[in-house]
Short mmCIF file of C-alpha atoms and ligand atoms in Angstrom, two decimals:
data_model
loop_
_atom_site.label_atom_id
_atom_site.label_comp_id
_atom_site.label_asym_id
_atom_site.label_seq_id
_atom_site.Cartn_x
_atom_site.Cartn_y
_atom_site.Cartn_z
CA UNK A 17 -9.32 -2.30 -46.28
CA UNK A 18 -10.99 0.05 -48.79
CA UNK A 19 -8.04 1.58 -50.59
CA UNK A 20 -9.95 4.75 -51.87
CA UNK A 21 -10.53 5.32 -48.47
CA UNK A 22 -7.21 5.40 -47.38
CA UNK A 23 -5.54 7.25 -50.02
CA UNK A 24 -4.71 10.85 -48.95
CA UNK A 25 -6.68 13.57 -50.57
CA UNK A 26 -5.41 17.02 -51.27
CA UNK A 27 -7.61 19.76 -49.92
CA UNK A 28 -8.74 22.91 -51.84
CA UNK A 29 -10.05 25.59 -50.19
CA UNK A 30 -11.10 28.42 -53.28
CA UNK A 31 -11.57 31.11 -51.19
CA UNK A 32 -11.23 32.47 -47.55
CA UNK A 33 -9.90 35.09 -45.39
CA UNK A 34 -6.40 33.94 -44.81
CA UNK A 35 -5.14 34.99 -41.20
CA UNK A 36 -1.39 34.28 -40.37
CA UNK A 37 0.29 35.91 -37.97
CA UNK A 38 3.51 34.23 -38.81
CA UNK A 39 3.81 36.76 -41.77
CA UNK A 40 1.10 39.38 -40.82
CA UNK A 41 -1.29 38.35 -43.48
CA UNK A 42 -4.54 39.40 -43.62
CA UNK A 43 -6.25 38.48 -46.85
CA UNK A 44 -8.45 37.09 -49.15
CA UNK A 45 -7.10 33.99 -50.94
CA UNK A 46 -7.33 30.17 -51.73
CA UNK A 47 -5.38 27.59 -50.00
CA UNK A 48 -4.18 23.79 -51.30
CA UNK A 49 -2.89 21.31 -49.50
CA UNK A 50 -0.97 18.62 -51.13
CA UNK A 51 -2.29 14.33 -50.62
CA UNK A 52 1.19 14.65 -48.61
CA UNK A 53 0.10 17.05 -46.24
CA UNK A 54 2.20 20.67 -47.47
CA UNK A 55 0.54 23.58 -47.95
CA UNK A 56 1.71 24.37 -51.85
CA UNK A 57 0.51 26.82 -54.82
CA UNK A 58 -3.21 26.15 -56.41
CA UNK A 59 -2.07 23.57 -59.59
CA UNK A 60 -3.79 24.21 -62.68
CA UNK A 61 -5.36 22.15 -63.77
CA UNK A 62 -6.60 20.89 -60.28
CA UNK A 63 -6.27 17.26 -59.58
CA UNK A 64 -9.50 15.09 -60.46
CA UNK A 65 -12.48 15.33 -58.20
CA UNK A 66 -12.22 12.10 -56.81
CA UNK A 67 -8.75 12.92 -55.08
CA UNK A 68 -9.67 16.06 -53.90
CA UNK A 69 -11.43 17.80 -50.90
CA UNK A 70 -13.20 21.76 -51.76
CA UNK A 71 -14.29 23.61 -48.94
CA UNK A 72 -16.43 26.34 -50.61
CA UNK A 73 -18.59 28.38 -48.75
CA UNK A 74 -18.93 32.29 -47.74
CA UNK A 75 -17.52 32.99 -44.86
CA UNK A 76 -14.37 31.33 -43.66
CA UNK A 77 -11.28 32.19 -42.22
CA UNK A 78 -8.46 29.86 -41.93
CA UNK A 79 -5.56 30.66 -39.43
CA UNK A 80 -2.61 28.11 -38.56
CA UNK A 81 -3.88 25.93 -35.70
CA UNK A 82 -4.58 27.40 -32.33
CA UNK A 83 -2.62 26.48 -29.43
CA UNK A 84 -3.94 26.65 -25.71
CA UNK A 85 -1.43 26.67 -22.66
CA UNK A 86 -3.92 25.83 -19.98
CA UNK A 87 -5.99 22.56 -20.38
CA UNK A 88 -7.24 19.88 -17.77
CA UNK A 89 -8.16 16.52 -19.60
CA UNK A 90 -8.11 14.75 -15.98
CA UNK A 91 -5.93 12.18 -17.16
CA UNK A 92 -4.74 9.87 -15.19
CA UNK A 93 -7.04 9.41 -12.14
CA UNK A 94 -10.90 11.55 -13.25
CA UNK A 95 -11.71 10.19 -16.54
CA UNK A 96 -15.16 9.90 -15.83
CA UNK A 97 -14.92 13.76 -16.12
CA UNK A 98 -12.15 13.88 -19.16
CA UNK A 99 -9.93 11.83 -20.96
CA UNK A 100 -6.73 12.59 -23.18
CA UNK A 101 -8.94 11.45 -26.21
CA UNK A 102 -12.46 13.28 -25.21
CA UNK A 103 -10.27 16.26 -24.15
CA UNK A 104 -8.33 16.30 -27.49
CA UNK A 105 -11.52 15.63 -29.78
CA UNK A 106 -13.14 18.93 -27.93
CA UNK A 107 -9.53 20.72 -28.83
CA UNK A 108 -9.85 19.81 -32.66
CA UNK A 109 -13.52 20.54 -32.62
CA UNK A 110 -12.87 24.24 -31.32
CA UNK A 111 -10.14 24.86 -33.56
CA UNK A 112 -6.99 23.76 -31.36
CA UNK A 113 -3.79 21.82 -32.74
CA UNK A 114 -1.67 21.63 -29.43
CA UNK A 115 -2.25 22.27 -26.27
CA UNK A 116 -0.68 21.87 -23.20
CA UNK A 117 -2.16 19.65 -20.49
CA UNK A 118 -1.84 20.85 -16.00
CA UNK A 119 -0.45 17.80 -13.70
CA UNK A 120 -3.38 18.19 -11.37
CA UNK A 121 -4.14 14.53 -12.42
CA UNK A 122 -4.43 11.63 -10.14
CA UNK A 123 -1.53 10.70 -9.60
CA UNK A 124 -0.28 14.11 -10.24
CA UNK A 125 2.28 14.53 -13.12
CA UNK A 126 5.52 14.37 -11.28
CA UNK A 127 7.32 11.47 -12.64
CA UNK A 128 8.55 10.69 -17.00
CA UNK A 129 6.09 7.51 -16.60
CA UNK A 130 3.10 9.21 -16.65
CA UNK A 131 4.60 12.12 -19.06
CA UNK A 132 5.40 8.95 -21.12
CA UNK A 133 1.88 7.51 -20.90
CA UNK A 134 0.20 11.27 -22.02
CA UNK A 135 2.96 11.61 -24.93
CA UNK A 136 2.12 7.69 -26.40
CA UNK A 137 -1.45 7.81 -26.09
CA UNK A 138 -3.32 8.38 -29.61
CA UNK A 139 -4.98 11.88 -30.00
CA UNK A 140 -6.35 14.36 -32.32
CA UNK A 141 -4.30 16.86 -31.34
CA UNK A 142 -0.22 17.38 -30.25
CA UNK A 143 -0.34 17.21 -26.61
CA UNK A 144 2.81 19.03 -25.01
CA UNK A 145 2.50 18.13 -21.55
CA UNK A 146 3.52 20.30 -18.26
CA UNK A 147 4.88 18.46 -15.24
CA UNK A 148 4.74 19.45 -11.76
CA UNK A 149 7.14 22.39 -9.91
CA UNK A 150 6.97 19.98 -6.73
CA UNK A 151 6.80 16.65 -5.74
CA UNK A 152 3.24 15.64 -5.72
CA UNK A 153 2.39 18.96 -5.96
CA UNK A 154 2.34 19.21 -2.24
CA UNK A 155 4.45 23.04 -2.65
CA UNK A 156 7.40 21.66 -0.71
CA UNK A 157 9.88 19.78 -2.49
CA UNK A 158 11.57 20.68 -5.81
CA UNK A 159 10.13 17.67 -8.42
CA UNK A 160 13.15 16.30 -10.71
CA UNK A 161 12.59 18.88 -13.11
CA UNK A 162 15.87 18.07 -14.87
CA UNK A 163 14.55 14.13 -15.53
CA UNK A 164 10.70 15.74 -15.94
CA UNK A 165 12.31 18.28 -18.90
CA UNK A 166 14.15 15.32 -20.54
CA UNK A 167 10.87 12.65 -20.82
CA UNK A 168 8.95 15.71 -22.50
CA UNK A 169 7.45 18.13 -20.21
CA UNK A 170 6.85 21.50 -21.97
CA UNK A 171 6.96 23.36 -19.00
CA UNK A 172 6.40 23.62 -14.90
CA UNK A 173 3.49 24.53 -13.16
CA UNK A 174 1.43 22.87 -10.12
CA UNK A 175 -1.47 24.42 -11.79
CA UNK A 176 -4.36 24.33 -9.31
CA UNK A 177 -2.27 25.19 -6.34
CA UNK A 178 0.52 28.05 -5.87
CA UNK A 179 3.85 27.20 -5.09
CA UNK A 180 3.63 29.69 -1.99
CA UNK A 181 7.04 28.68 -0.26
CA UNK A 182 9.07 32.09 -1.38
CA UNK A 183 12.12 29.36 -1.22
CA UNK A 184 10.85 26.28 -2.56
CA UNK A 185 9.50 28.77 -5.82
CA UNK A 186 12.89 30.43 -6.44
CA UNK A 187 14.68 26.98 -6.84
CA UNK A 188 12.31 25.89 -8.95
CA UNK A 189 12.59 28.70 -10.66
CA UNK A 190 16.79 28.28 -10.87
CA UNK A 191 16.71 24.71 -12.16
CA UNK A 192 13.60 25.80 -14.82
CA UNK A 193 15.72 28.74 -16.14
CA UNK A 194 18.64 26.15 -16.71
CA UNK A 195 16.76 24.40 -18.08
CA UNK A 196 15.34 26.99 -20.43
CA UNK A 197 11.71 26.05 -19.35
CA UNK A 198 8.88 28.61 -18.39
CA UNK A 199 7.61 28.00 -14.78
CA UNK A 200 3.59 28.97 -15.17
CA UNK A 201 1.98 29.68 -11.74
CA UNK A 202 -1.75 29.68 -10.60
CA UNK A 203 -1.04 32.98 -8.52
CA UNK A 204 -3.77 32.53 -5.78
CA UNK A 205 -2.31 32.94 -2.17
CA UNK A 206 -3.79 30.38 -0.01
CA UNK A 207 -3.69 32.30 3.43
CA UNK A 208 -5.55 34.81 1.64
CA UNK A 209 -8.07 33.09 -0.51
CA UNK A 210 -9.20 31.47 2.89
CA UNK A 211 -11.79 29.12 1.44
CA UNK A 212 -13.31 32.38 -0.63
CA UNK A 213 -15.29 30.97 -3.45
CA UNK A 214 -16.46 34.07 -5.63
CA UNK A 215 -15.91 38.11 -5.43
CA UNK A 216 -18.19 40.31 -3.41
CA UNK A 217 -20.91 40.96 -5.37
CA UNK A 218 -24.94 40.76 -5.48
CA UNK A 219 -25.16 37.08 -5.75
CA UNK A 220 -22.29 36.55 -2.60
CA UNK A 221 -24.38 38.84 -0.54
CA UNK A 222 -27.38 37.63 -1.30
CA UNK A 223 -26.43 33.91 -0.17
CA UNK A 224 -23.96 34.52 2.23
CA UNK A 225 -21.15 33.17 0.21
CA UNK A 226 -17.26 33.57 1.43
CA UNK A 227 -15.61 35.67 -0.43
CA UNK A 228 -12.11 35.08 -2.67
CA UNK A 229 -10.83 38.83 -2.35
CA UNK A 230 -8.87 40.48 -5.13
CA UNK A 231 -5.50 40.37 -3.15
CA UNK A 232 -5.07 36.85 -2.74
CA UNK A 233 -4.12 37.20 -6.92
CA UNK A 234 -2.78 40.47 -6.55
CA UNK A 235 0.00 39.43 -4.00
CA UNK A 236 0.51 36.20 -5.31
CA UNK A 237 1.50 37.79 -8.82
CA UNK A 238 3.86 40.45 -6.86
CA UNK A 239 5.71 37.21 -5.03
CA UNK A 240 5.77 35.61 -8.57
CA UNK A 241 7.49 38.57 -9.91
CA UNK A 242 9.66 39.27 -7.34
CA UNK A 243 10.67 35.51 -7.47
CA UNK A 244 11.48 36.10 -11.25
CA UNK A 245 13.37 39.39 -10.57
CA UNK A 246 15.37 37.22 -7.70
CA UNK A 247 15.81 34.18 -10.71
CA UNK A 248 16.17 35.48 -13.78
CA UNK A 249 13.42 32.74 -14.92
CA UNK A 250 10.35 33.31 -17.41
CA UNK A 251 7.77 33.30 -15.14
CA UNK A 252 4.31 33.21 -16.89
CA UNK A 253 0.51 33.68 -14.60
CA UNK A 254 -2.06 31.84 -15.25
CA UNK A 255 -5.86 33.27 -15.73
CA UNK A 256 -5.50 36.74 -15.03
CA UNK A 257 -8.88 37.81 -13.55
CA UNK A 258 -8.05 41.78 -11.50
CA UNK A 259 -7.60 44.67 -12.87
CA UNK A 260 -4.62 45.34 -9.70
CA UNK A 261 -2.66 42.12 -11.53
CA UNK A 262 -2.84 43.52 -14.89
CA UNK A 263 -0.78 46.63 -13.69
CA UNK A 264 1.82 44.52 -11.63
CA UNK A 265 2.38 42.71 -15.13
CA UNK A 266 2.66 46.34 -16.73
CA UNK A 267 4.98 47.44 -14.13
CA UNK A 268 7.06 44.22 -14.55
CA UNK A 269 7.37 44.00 -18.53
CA UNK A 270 8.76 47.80 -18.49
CA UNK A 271 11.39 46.65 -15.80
CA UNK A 272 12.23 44.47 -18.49
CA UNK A 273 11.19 41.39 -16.40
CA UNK A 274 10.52 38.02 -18.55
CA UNK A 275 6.62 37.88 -17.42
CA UNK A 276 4.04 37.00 -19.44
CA UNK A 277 -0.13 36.43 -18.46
CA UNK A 278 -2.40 34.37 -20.03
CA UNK A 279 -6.20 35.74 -19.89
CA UNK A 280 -9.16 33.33 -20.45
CA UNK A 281 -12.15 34.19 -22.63
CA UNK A 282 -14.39 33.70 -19.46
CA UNK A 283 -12.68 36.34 -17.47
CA UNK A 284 -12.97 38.63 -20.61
CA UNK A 285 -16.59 37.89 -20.96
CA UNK A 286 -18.59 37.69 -17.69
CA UNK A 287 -18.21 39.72 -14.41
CA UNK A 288 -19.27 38.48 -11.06
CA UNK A 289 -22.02 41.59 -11.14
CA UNK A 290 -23.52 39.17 -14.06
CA UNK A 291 -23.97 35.54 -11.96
CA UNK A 292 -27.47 35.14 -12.43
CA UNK A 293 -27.77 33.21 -8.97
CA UNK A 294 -26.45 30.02 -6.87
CA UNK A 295 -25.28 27.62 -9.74
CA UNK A 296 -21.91 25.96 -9.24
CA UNK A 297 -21.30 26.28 -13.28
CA UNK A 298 -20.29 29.79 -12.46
CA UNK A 299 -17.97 29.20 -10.22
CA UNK A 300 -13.98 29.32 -11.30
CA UNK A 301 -10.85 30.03 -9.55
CA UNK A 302 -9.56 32.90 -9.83
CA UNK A 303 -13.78 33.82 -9.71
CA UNK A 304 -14.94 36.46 -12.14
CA UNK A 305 -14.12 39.70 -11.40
CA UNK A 306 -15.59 42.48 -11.42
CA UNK A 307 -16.76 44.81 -14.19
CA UNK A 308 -13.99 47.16 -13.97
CA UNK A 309 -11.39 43.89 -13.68
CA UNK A 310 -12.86 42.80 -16.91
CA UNK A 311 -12.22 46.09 -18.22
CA UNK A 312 -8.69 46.16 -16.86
CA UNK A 313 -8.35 42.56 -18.62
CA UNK A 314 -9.46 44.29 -22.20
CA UNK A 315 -7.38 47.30 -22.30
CA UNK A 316 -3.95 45.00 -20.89
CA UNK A 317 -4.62 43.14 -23.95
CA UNK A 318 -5.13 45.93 -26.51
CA UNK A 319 -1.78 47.49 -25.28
CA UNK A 320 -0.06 44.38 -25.00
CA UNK A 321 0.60 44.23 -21.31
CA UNK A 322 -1.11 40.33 -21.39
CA UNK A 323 -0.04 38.68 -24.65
CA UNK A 324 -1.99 35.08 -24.56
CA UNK A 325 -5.49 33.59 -24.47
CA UNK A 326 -5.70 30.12 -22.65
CA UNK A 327 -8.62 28.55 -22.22
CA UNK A 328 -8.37 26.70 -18.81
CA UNK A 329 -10.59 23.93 -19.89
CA UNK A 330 -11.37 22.43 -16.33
CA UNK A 331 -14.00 19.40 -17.01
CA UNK A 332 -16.65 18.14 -13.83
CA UNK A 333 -18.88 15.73 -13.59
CA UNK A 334 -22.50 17.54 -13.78
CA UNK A 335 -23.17 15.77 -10.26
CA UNK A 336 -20.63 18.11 -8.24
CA UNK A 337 -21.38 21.21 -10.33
CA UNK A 338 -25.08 20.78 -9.43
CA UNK A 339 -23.67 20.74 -5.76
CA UNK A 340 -24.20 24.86 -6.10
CA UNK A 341 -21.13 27.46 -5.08
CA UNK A 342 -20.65 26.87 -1.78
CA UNK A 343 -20.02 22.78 -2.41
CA UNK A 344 -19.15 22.84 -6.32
CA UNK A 345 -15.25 22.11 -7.33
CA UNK A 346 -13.89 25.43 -9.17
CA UNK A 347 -13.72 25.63 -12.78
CA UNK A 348 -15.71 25.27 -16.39
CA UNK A 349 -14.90 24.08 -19.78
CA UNK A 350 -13.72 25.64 -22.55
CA UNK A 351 -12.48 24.59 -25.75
CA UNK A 352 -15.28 24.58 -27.77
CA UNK A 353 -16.51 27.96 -27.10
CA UNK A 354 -12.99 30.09 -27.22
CA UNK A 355 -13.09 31.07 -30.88
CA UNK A 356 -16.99 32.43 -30.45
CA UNK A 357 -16.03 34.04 -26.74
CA UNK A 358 -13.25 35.66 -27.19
CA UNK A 359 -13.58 36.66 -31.08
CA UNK A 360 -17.07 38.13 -30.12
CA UNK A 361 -15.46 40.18 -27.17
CA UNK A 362 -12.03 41.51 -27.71
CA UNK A 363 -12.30 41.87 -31.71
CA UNK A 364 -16.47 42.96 -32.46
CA UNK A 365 -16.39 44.65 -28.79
CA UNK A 366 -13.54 45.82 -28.20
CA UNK A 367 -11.91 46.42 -31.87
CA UNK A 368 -9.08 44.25 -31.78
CA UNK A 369 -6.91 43.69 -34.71
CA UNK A 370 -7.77 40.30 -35.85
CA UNK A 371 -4.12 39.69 -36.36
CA UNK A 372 -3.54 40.27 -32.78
CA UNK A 373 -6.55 37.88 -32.07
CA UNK A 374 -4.48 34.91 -34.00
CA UNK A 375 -0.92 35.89 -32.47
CA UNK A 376 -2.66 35.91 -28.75
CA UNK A 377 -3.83 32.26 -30.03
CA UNK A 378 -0.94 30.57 -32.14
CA UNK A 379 2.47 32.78 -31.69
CA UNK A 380 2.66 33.70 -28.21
CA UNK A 381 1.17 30.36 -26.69
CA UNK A 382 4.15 28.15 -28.69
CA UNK A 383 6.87 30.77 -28.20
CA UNK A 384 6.16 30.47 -24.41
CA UNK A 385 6.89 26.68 -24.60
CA UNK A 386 9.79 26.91 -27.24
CA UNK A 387 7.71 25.81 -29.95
CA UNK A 388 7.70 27.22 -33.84
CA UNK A 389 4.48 28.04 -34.04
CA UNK A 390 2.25 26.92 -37.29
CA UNK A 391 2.16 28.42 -40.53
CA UNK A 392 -0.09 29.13 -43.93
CA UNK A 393 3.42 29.31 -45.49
CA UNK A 394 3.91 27.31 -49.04
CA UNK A 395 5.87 24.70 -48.39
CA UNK A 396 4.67 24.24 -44.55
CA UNK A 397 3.16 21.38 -43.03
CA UNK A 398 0.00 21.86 -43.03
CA UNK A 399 -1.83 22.38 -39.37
CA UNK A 400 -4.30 24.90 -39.77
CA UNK A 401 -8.27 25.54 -38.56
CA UNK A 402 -11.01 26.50 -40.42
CA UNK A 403 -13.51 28.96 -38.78
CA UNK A 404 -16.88 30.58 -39.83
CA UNK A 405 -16.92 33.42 -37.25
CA UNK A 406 -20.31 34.56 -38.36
CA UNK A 407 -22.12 31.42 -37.85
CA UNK A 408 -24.59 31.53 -35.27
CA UNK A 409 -25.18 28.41 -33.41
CA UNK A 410 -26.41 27.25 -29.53
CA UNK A 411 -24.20 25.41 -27.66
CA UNK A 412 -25.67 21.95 -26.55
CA UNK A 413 -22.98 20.93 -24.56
CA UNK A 414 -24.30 17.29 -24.55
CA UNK A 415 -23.43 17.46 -27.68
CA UNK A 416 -20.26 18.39 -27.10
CA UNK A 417 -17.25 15.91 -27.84
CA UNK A 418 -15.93 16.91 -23.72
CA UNK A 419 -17.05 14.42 -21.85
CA UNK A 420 -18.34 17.16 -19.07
CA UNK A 421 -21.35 19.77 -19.30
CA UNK A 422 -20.21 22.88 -16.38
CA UNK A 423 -20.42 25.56 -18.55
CA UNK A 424 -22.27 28.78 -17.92
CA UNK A 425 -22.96 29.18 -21.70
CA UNK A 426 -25.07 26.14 -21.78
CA UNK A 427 -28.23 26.74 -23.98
CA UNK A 428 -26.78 29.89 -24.99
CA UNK A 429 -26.13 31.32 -28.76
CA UNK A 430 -22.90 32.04 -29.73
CA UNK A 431 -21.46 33.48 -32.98
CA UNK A 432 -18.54 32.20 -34.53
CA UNK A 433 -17.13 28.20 -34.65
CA UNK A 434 -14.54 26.32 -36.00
CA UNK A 435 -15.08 24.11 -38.44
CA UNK A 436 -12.50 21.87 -39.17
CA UNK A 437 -8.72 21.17 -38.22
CA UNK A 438 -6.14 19.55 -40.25
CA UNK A 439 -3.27 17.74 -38.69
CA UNK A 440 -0.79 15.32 -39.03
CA UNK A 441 -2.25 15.18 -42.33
CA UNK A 442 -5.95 14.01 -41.26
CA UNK A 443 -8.86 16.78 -42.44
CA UNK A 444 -11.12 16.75 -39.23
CA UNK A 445 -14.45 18.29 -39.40
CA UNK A 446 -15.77 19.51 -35.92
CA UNK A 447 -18.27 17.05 -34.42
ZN1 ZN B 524 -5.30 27.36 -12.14
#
């Protein structure tokens, strides 16, 4: 082994915009991390140049590292889609530390062996995984939360499917607020989604496609908060895509109620009015709403009514997405195109605070799982990313380090990246 190689470097980064919610800061500064991995005061002199890493250019920002609530890495059971390593790579590369991982897999995550197998397997970013609300994720049988909570599982959701049963979701909900655990819920109602695939709009008309009305989120979101009125337990909804949700969450938050909603930077970007035709990488569930849902989306952000992005990173195989909307399995990636999306639309569109940007990113996501969330404080570990959010670039998504292409930004430019990630005491630069 090449010791130079293997000795730890400190890392020196002269100047950058320095973006910490943690202690609302919001300046220009330098930033040094120690060979041991602390963040720590610039020495003078600085160490020698061959045990040290500068980052000098115009135009970064560095913020602790970003944590996303909502990932699918399709481990165990579709790996030829995602795996817990490609999935985690594409986290680092778009500026992601932790993230939390749905049990949709195959088997589905129901059971501390296969929370065991995601915690022990070797990744490039701290994977807190969620376990199932029921058995299998079949809706009808409390899983064993209490032995789920103890091998590791961050949280409860059957992400992918409601937990419709009014009954079988209010004692989940009991044991998960025992338990001091958020239950997160993909609030679609089944008996009214009814196979709908996309909102009305131009494109639906013009092929006939069935349509995935408003309400089947809207009423879903009033059973979830009624359940959590009933409980007492956080309840937190999942990709919030209509504008009649965001003021159900509004209502509920000035009740007092402990709900939260996560918004994606899709949902925030694109309207169904804007699907350029029959192409399965536009299809998602909840679909895209409409312009005025998008607009709803915004504003409940600005005024704090939805306090979290999420990214919903939902990897397919190019073969079913090119099976067009009709025949296509919901869902697109994700990861690597968050920081451009959503800095691009909530804080050059739409005037966000930047500071707000980073707490929707790194405070709220780890307070909703219990987790301290990351800091540029001296004397901190260091976890941080390292953006240029005025680069310009086109995403190539073969290119990407996912292992899957669906992405309706394919081809496209974007503005703003990450460039690097440092965790666990390893600088990673974005591949
Ligand atoms: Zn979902």
């Amino acid at each position: 082994m090449n010791a130079t190689a293997s000795t730890p470097k400190a890392v020196y980064i002269p100047r950058a915009r320095l973006l910490d919610p943690s202690c609302d800061r919001n300046e220009t500064g330098a930033l040094f991390i120690t060979p041991e991995g602390k963040i720590a005061p610039v020495p003078a002199p600085l160490p020698p140049e061959d045990s040290l890493i500068v980052i000098d250019r115009p135009g970064l920002t560095v913020v602790p590292g970003l944590c996303d609530v909502h990932v699918h890495f399709r481990d165990p059971g579709m790996t030829d889609a995602e795996d817990l390593v490609s999935g985690s790579n594409a986290a680092a590369n778009g500026g992601f530390t932790r993230v939390v991982t749905m049990p949709n897999t195959s088997p589905a995550t129901d059971s501390p062996a296969l929370l065991d197998y995601i915690l022990n397997t070797p990744t490039a970013v701290s994977i807190y995984p969620s376990a199932c609300c029921t058995a299998g994720r079949a809706g009808e049988a409390c899983a064993d939360l209490e032995a789920l909570a103890a091998a590791g599982a961050s949280c409860f959701t059957d992400d992918g499917a409601m937990v419709a049963k009014p009954q079988v979701m209010a004692a989940v909900m009991r044991r998960a607020k025992a338990l001091n655990k958020v239950v997160m819920d993909h609030a679609v109602r089944p008996d009214i989604q009814c196979g709908g695939v996309i909102r009305d709009c131009p494109v639906a008309r013009t092929y006939g496609l069935p349509i995935f009305p408003a309400e089947a989120e809207i009423e879903a979101v009033r059973d979830d908060i009624a359940r959590c009125r009933e409980t007492g337990c956080a309840v937190h909804i999942q990709h919030l895509s209509c504008a009649g949700s965001v003021e159900l969450i509004r209502q509920a938050r000035a009740e007092g109620l402990p709900v939260t909603a996560e918004v994606t930077p899709h949902h925030l970007a694109l309207a169904a009015e804007d699907i350029p035709g029959d192409d399965g990488n536009w299809r998602m569930n909840p679909p895209l709403g409409l312009r005025s849902d998008r607009r709803a989306l915004r504003e409940g952000l600005l005024d704090g009514t939805l306090t979290l992005f999420a990214t919903d990173h939902a990897p397919h195989p190019k073969a079913l997405k090119e099976k067009g909307f009709k025949r296509a399995p919901f869902g697109i990636i994700g990861l690597e195109t968050a920081v451009a999306v959503s800095w691009e639309v909530m804080v050059r569109q739409c005037a966000m605070a930047p500071l707000l940007w980073a707490k929707y990113w790194i405070t709220n996501p780890n307070r909703l799982i219990g987790l301290e969330p990351p800091t540029l404080c001296e004397g901190a570990e260091a976890e941080i990313a390292i953006l240029a959010l005025d680069d310009e670039w086109t995403l190539i998504p073969e290119a990407c380090a996912c292992k899957s292409v669906n992405t309706p930004w394919a081809g496209k430019r974007l503005k703003g990246k990450a460039l690097a990630t440092y965790h666990r005491g390893t600088l990673r630069f974005a591949q």
